[in-house]
Amino acid sequence: MAIRDIRKEGDEILRKKAKKVEVIDDRVLTLLKDMAETMYKANGVGLAAPQVGILKRIVVIDIGEGLIELINPEIVSQEGEQTGTEGCLSIPGIYGEVKRPARVVVEALNGKGQKIRVTGEGLLAVALCHEIDHLDGILFRDKVIRYVDPEEKE
Ligand code: GNR
Ligand code: NI
């Protein structure tokens, strides 16, 4: 296991579209482990592979309810709307309100290549959307409707 460097805004890799994983090999499994370790060390609730410089559609999330590993995640349904304050490990010190769906259903593969379905509400819905955006080169800053002073961050 290893901690990987988190790329910061301005690094062009964060603006590229990540490629689907075709084969879940040892490199992918090592990446998943390293991403989880890197996310926990940085106290993040999620991390997408482009943030560690790898243009693969791989995401890890832990909102405090256990680790979720997602390969090739896709939002298959979404409903409602919520506005919450977001931050990003690639844009340290900046916080802003973003509108997201209230509830999303995501299909993906786990590390064993099994198809999984994750339903998220609240912060989990936000994290799923935020991470999948990273896979498409989208940063939360692109969607901010109001910047928030770090002091008034919820
Ligand atoms: O750690 C993170 N916290 C967070 C808080 C609110 C909304 C989204 C996030 S994701 C972020 C980690 C990160 O940058 N993932 O890409
Ligand atoms: Ni982020």
XYZ file of C-alpha atoms and ligand atoms in Angstrom:
171
model
C 0.000 0.000 0.000
C 1.113 3.505 -0.657
C -0.026 7.064 -0.271
C -0.226 8.759 -3.668
C 0.169 12.475 -4.416
C -3.094 14.362 -4.840
C -3.099 16.551 -7.951
C -4.222 20.131 -7.452
C -6.377 22.427 -9.580
C -4.279 23.698 -12.475
C -2.967 20.208 -13.244
C -4.455 19.487 -16.665
C -5.076 15.829 -15.837
C -8.011 16.921 -13.647
C -9.724 18.264 -16.795
C -9.418 15.101 -18.865
C -12.027 12.378 -19.252
C -11.055 9.130 -17.565
C -11.214 5.828 -19.469
C -13.364 2.850 -18.579
C -11.607 -0.039 -16.873
C -11.688 -3.026 -19.244
C -9.817 -5.551 -17.074
C -9.663 -5.598 -13.279
C -6.025 -6.607 -12.902
C -3.526 -6.257 -10.057
C -2.702 -2.688 -11.058
C -6.355 -1.727 -10.655
C -6.604 -3.520 -7.295
C -3.418 -1.843 -6.033
C -4.766 1.506 -7.196
C -8.025 0.933 -5.277
C -6.065 0.148 -2.089
C -3.748 3.134 -2.540
C -6.690 5.445 -3.236
C -8.455 4.356 -0.039
C -5.277 4.847 1.983
C -4.705 8.259 0.392
C -8.314 9.342 1.012
C -8.177 8.344 4.698
C -4.814 10.051 5.227
C -6.223 13.265 3.707
C -9.451 13.010 5.735
C -11.518 13.037 2.560
C -14.921 11.446 2.071
C -14.086 10.424 -1.477
C -11.340 10.268 -4.072
C -11.345 9.720 -7.826
C -8.442 8.180 -9.751
C -7.678 11.330 -11.814
C -6.895 13.074 -8.510
C -3.926 10.734 -8.129
C -2.960 11.160 -11.764
C -4.595 8.045 -13.213
C -7.177 8.495 -15.985
C -9.260 5.446 -15.102
C -12.919 5.407 -14.030
C -12.270 4.383 -10.429
C -13.653 5.989 -7.264
C -13.482 5.354 -3.525
C -15.911 6.855 -1.014
C -16.292 6.654 2.748
C -18.730 9.043 4.385
C -18.165 7.299 7.718
C -20.281 4.263 6.889
C -17.552 2.080 5.424
C -15.485 1.982 2.275
C -17.244 1.921 -1.098
C -15.071 0.993 -4.099
C -16.508 1.744 -7.532
C -15.172 0.790 -10.941
C -16.881 2.324 -14.004
C -19.619 3.965 -11.907
C -22.690 5.300 -13.718
C -25.635 7.231 -12.369
C -28.665 5.229 -13.506
C -31.311 7.356 -11.799
C -31.543 10.529 -9.805
C -34.313 12.536 -8.208
C -34.922 15.678 -6.205
C -32.486 18.439 -5.384
C -30.286 19.444 -2.472
C -27.850 22.281 -1.958
C -24.829 21.650 0.220
C -21.376 23.011 0.867
C -18.618 21.139 -0.921
C -14.869 21.106 -0.833
C -12.322 19.158 -2.832
C -8.923 17.722 -1.936
C -7.697 19.077 -5.282
C -8.850 22.631 -4.416
C -7.747 23.071 -0.799
C -9.242 25.869 1.268
C -12.115 26.629 -1.110
C -15.718 25.835 -0.203
C -18.916 26.521 -2.040
C -22.548 25.594 -2.326
C -23.474 23.219 -5.125
C -26.879 21.918 -6.214
C -27.019 18.149 -6.510
C -29.757 15.516 -6.796
C -31.259 14.516 -3.430
C -30.999 10.837 -4.306
C -28.956 8.921 -6.851
C -28.674 5.287 -7.831
C -25.242 4.292 -9.146
C -24.267 1.059 -10.849
C -20.637 -0.016 -10.920
C -18.312 -2.973 -10.547
C -16.557 -3.799 -7.293
C -12.972 -5.064 -7.051
C -14.212 -8.602 -7.688
C -15.820 -7.568 -10.959
C -19.304 -8.002 -9.537
C -22.011 -5.555 -10.559
C -23.115 -3.486 -7.580
C -25.804 -0.854 -7.086
C -25.396 1.933 -4.535
C -28.282 4.174 -3.550
C -27.231 7.426 -1.925
C -29.078 10.248 -0.239
C -27.690 13.333 1.463
C -23.903 13.383 1.676
C -23.570 10.019 -0.075
C -25.509 11.338 -3.083
C -23.268 14.416 -3.096
C -20.083 12.359 -2.856
C -21.168 10.002 -5.656
C -21.918 12.955 -7.958
C -18.734 14.854 -6.984
C -16.527 11.817 -7.659
C -18.213 10.835 -10.928
C -17.792 14.461 -12.071
C -14.029 14.068 -11.501
C -14.067 11.148 -13.968
C -15.415 13.540 -16.598
C -12.971 16.355 -15.867
C -15.529 18.397 -13.927
C -14.566 20.144 -10.682
C -17.082 21.288 -8.060
C -15.910 24.851 -8.698
C -17.610 24.643 -12.135
C -20.951 24.216 -10.342
C -20.583 26.534 -7.338
C -23.578 28.820 -6.902
C -22.086 30.651 -3.906
C -18.640 30.543 -2.341
C -18.660 30.006 1.411
C -16.241 31.484 3.929
C -14.332 28.552 5.514
C -15.423 29.896 8.937
C -19.125 29.371 8.166
C -18.548 25.942 6.616
C -21.121 23.509 8.097
O -13.367 15.243 1.254
C -14.240 15.723 0.546
N -15.306 16.277 1.142
C -16.450 16.665 0.465
C -17.368 17.435 1.163
C -18.526 17.835 0.557
C -18.768 17.468 -0.747
C -17.861 16.708 -1.449
C -16.701 16.291 -0.839
S -15.584 15.298 -1.704
C -14.086 15.714 -0.920
C -12.966 14.805 -1.371
C -12.709 15.020 -2.836
O -12.208 16.003 -3.293
N -13.112 14.067 -3.638
O -12.967 14.194 -4.949
Ni -12.939 16.360 -5.320
